[in-house]
Short mmCIF file of C-alpha atoms in Angstrom, two decimals:
data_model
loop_
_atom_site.label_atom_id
_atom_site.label_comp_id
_atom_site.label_asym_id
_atom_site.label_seq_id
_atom_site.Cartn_x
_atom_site.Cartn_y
_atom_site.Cartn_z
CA UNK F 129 -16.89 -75.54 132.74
CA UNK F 130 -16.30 -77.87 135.82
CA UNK F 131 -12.78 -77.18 137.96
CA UNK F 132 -11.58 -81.03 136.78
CA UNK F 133 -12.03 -80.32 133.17
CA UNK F 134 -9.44 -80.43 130.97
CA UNK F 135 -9.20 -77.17 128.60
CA UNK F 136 -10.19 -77.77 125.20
CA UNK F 137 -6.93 -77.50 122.74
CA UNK F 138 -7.28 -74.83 120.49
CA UNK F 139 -5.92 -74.41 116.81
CA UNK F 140 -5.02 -71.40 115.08
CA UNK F 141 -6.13 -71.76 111.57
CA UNK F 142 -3.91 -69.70 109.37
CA UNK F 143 -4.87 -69.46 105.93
CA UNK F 144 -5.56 -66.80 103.29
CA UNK F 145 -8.44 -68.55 101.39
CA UNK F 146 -11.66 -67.40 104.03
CA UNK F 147 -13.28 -70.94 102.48
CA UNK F 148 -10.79 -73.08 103.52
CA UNK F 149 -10.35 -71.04 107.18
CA UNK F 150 -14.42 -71.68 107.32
CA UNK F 151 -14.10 -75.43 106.18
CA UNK F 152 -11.25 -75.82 108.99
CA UNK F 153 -13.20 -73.56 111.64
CA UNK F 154 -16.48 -75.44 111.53
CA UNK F 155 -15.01 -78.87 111.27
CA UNK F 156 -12.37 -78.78 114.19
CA UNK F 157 -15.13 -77.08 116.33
CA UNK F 158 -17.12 -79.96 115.53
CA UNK F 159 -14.56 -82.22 116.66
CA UNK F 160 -14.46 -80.62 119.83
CA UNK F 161 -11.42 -77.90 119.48
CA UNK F 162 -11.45 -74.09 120.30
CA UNK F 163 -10.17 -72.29 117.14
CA UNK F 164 -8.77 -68.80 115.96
CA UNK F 165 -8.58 -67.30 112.87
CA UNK F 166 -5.97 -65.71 110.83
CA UNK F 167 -5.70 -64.85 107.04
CA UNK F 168 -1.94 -63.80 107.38
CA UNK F 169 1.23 -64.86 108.99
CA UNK F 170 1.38 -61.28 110.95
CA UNK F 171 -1.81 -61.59 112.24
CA UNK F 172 -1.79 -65.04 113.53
CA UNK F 173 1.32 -64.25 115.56
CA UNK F 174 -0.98 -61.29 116.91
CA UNK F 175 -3.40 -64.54 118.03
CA UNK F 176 -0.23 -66.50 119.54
CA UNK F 177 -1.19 -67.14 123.19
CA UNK F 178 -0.34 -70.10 125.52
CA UNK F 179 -3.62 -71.49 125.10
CA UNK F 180 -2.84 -72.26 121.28
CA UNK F 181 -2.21 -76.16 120.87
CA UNK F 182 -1.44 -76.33 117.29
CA UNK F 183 -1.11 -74.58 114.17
CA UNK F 184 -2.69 -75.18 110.66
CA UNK F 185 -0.06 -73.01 108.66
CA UNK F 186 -0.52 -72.29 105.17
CA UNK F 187 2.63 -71.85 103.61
CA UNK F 188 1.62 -69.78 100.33
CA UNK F 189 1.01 -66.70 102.40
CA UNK F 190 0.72 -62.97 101.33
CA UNK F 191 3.88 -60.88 103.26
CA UNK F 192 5.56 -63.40 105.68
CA UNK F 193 5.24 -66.93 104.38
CA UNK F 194 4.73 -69.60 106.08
CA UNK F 195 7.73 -71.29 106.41
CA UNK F 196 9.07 -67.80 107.38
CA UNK F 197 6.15 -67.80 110.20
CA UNK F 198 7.91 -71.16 111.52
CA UNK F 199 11.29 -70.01 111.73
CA UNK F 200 10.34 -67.01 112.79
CA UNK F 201 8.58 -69.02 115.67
CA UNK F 202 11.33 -71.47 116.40
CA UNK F 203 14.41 -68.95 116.50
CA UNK F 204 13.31 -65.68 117.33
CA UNK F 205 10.14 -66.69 119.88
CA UNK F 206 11.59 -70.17 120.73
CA UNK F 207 8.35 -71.80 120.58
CA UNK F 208 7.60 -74.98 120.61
CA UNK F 209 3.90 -75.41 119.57
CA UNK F 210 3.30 -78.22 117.20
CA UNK F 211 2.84 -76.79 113.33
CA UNK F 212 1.17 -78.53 110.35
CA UNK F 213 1.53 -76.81 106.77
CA UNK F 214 -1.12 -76.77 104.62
CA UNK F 215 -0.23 -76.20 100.88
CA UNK F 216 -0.10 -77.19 97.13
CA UNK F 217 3.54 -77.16 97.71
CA UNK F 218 4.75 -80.95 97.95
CA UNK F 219 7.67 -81.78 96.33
CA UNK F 220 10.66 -83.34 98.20
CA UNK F 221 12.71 -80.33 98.46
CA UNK F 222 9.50 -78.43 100.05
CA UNK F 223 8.94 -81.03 102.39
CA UNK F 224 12.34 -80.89 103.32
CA UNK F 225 11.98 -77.12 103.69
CA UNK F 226 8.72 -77.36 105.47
CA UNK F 227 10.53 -79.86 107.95
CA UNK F 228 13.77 -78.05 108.27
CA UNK F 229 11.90 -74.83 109.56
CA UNK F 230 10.66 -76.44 112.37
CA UNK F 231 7.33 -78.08 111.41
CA UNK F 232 5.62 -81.22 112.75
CA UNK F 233 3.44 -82.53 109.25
CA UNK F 234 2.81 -81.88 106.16
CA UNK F 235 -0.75 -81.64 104.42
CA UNK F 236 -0.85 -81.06 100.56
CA UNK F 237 -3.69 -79.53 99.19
CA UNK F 238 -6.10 -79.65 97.90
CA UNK F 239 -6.99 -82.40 101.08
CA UNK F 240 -9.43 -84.32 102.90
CA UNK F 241 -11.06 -82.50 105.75
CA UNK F 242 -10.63 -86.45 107.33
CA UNK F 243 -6.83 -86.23 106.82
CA UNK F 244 -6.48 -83.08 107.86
CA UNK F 245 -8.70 -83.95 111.44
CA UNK F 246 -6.40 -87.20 111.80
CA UNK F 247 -3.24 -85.59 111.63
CA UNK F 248 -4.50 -82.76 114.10
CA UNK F 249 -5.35 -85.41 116.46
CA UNK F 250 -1.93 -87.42 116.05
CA UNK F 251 -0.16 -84.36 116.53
CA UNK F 252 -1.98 -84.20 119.34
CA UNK F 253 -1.90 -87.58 121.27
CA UNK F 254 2.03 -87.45 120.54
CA UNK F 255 2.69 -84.70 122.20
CA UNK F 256 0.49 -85.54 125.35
CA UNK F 257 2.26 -89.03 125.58
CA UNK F 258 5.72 -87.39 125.20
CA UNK F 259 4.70 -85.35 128.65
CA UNK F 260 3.44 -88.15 130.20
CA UNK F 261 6.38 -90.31 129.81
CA UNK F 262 8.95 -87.78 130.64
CA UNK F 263 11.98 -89.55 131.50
CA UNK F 264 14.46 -88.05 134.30
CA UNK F 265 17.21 -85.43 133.61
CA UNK F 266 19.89 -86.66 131.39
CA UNK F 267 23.43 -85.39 131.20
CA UNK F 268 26.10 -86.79 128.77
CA UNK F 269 29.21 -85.82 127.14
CA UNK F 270 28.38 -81.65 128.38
CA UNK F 271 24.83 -82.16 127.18
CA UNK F 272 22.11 -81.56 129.15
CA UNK F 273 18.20 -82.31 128.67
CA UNK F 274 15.73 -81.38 131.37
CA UNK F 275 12.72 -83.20 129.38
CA UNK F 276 9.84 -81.77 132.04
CA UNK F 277 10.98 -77.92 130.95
CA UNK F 278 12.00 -79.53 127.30
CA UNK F 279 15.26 -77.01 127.87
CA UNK F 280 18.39 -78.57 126.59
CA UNK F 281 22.32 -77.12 127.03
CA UNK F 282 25.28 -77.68 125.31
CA UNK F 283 28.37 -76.97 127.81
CA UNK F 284 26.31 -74.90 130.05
CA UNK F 285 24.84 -72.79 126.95
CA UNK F 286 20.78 -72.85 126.58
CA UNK F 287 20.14 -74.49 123.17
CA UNK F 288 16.99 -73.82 121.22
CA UNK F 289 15.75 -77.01 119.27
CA UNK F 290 12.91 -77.59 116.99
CA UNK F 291 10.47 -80.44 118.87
CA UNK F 292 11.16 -82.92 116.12
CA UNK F 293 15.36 -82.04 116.49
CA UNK F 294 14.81 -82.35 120.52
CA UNK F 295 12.73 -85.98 120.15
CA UNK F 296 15.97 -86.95 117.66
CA UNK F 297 18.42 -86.01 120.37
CA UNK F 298 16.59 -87.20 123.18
CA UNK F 299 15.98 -90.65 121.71
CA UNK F 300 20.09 -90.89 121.35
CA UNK F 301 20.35 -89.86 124.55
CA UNK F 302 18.70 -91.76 126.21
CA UNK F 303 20.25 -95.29 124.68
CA UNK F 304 23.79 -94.18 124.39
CA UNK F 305 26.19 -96.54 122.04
CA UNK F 306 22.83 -97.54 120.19
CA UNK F 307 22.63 -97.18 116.79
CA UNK F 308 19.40 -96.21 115.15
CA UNK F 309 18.48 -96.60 111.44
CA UNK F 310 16.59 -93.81 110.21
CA UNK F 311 13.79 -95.50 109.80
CA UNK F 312 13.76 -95.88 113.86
CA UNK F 313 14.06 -92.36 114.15
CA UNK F 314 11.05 -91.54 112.13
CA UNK F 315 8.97 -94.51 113.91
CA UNK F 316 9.93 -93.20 117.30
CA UNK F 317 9.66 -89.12 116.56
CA UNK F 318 7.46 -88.89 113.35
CA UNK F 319 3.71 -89.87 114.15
CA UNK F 320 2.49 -92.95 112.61
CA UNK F 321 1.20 -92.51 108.91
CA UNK F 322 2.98 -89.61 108.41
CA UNK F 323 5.29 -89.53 104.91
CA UNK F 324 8.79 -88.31 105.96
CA UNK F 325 11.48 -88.94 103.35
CA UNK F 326 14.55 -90.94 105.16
CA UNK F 327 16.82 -87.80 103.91
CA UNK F 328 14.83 -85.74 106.40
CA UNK F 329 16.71 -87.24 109.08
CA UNK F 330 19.99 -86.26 107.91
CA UNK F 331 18.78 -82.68 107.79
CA UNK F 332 17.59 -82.61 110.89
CA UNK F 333 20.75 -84.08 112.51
CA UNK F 334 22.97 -81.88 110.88
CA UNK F 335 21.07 -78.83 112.36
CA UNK F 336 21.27 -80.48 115.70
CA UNK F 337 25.44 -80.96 115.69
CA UNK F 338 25.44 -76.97 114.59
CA UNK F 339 22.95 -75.91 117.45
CA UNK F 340 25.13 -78.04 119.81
CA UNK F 341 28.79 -76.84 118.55
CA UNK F 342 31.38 -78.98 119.49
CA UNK F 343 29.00 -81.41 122.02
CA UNK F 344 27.35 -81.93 118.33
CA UNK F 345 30.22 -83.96 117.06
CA UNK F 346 28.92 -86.89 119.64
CA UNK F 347 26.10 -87.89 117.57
CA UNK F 348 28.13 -90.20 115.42
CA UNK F 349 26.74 -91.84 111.68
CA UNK F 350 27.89 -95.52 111.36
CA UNK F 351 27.72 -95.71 107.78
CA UNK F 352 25.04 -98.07 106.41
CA UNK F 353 23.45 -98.19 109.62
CA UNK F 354 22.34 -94.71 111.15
CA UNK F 355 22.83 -92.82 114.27
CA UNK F 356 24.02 -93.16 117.64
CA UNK F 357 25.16 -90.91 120.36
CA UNK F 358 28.68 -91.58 121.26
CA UNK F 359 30.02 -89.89 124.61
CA UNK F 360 33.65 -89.24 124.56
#
């Protein structure tokens, strides 16, 4: 591999169906990505490295499920590397699950291999256009967000965030006294085709004003409208 060569992004396939892990395997390599392997949520944290771009989750898992995996990832390893379930599972309240523990999308199965490639790749080019349009460090109301480090504090205290609850707070942030509808918030954070019920957002903002404690209270719902961040 030449020195000026971007890395390849890999994906760790997690799935307990070997047919589906193959069908996965063989088409992302196609496409170009470096994949691993995993037919359980304990192994595939085993796999975990920095070189892992994205993760293909199945949620219907044997031991540790996979919504379990994604907490497990967002709380306890405070990681940050976009997740997309994979799973039968898709009613609203499991999408709202599937959300609330952290992940990025949401494939139902049984799927298109096409579907599945297109969300990998949106997943993708979001995240690589978040980092390259970085905006400077912002500090309001005893909030901080250092976007290059994606570290945020509330009142000097570290605060872990989920990347969709960090893209909610940053886009407040950084247009104070705006108000945003929800379906702003999904346009601007969610990537484009992706089904996210409206209710999501609420979810989502009420886990931000508990991460942040008291700074929380700033993000303020105008009724009928949406969201804004409100410095007092």
């Amino acid at each position: 591999m030449k020195q000026n060569e971007d890395p390849r992004p890999c994906i760790l396939i997690i799935d307990d169906e070997a047919d589906i892990r193959e069908i996965l395997q063989v088409n992302l390599e196609t496409r170009g990505y470096d994949t691993l392997t995993a037919a359980s949520a304990e192994a595939g944290l085993s796999l975990l490295n920095d070189s892992v771009s994205l993760i293909l989750l199945d949620v219907m898992l044997g031991g540790m499920s996979g919504f379990a995996m994604a907490r497990h990832l967002r709380k306890d390893l405070h990681s940050r590397v976009p997740i997309i379930f994979l799973t039968a599972r898709d009613t609203e309240n499991d999408l709202l699950t599937g959300f609330s523990a952290g992940g990025d999308d949401y494939v139902a199965k049984p799927f298109s291999i096409h579907e599945v490639l297109a969300r990998v790749a949106a997943v993708l080019r979001r995240g690589q256009s978040a980092a390259a349009q970085e905006s400077e460090h912002i500090a309001l109301g005893g909030i901080e967000i250092e976007p290059e480090r994606k570290l945020v504090r509330a009142e000097g205290r570290e605060v872990i965030l989920t990347p969709k609850e960090y893209g909610i707070l940053k886009l407040l942030m950084e247009h104070p006294g705006r108000v945003f509808s929800r379906e702003e918030i999904l346009q601007s954070v969610w990537e484009n085709g992706t089904f996210v019920l409206e209710r999501t957002i609420d979810v989502h903002i009420t886990r931000i004003r508990a991460k942040l404690g008291e700074a929380g209270n700033q993000i303020i719902n105008r009724q009928g409208y949406g969201y804004c961040f409100q410095e007092k």
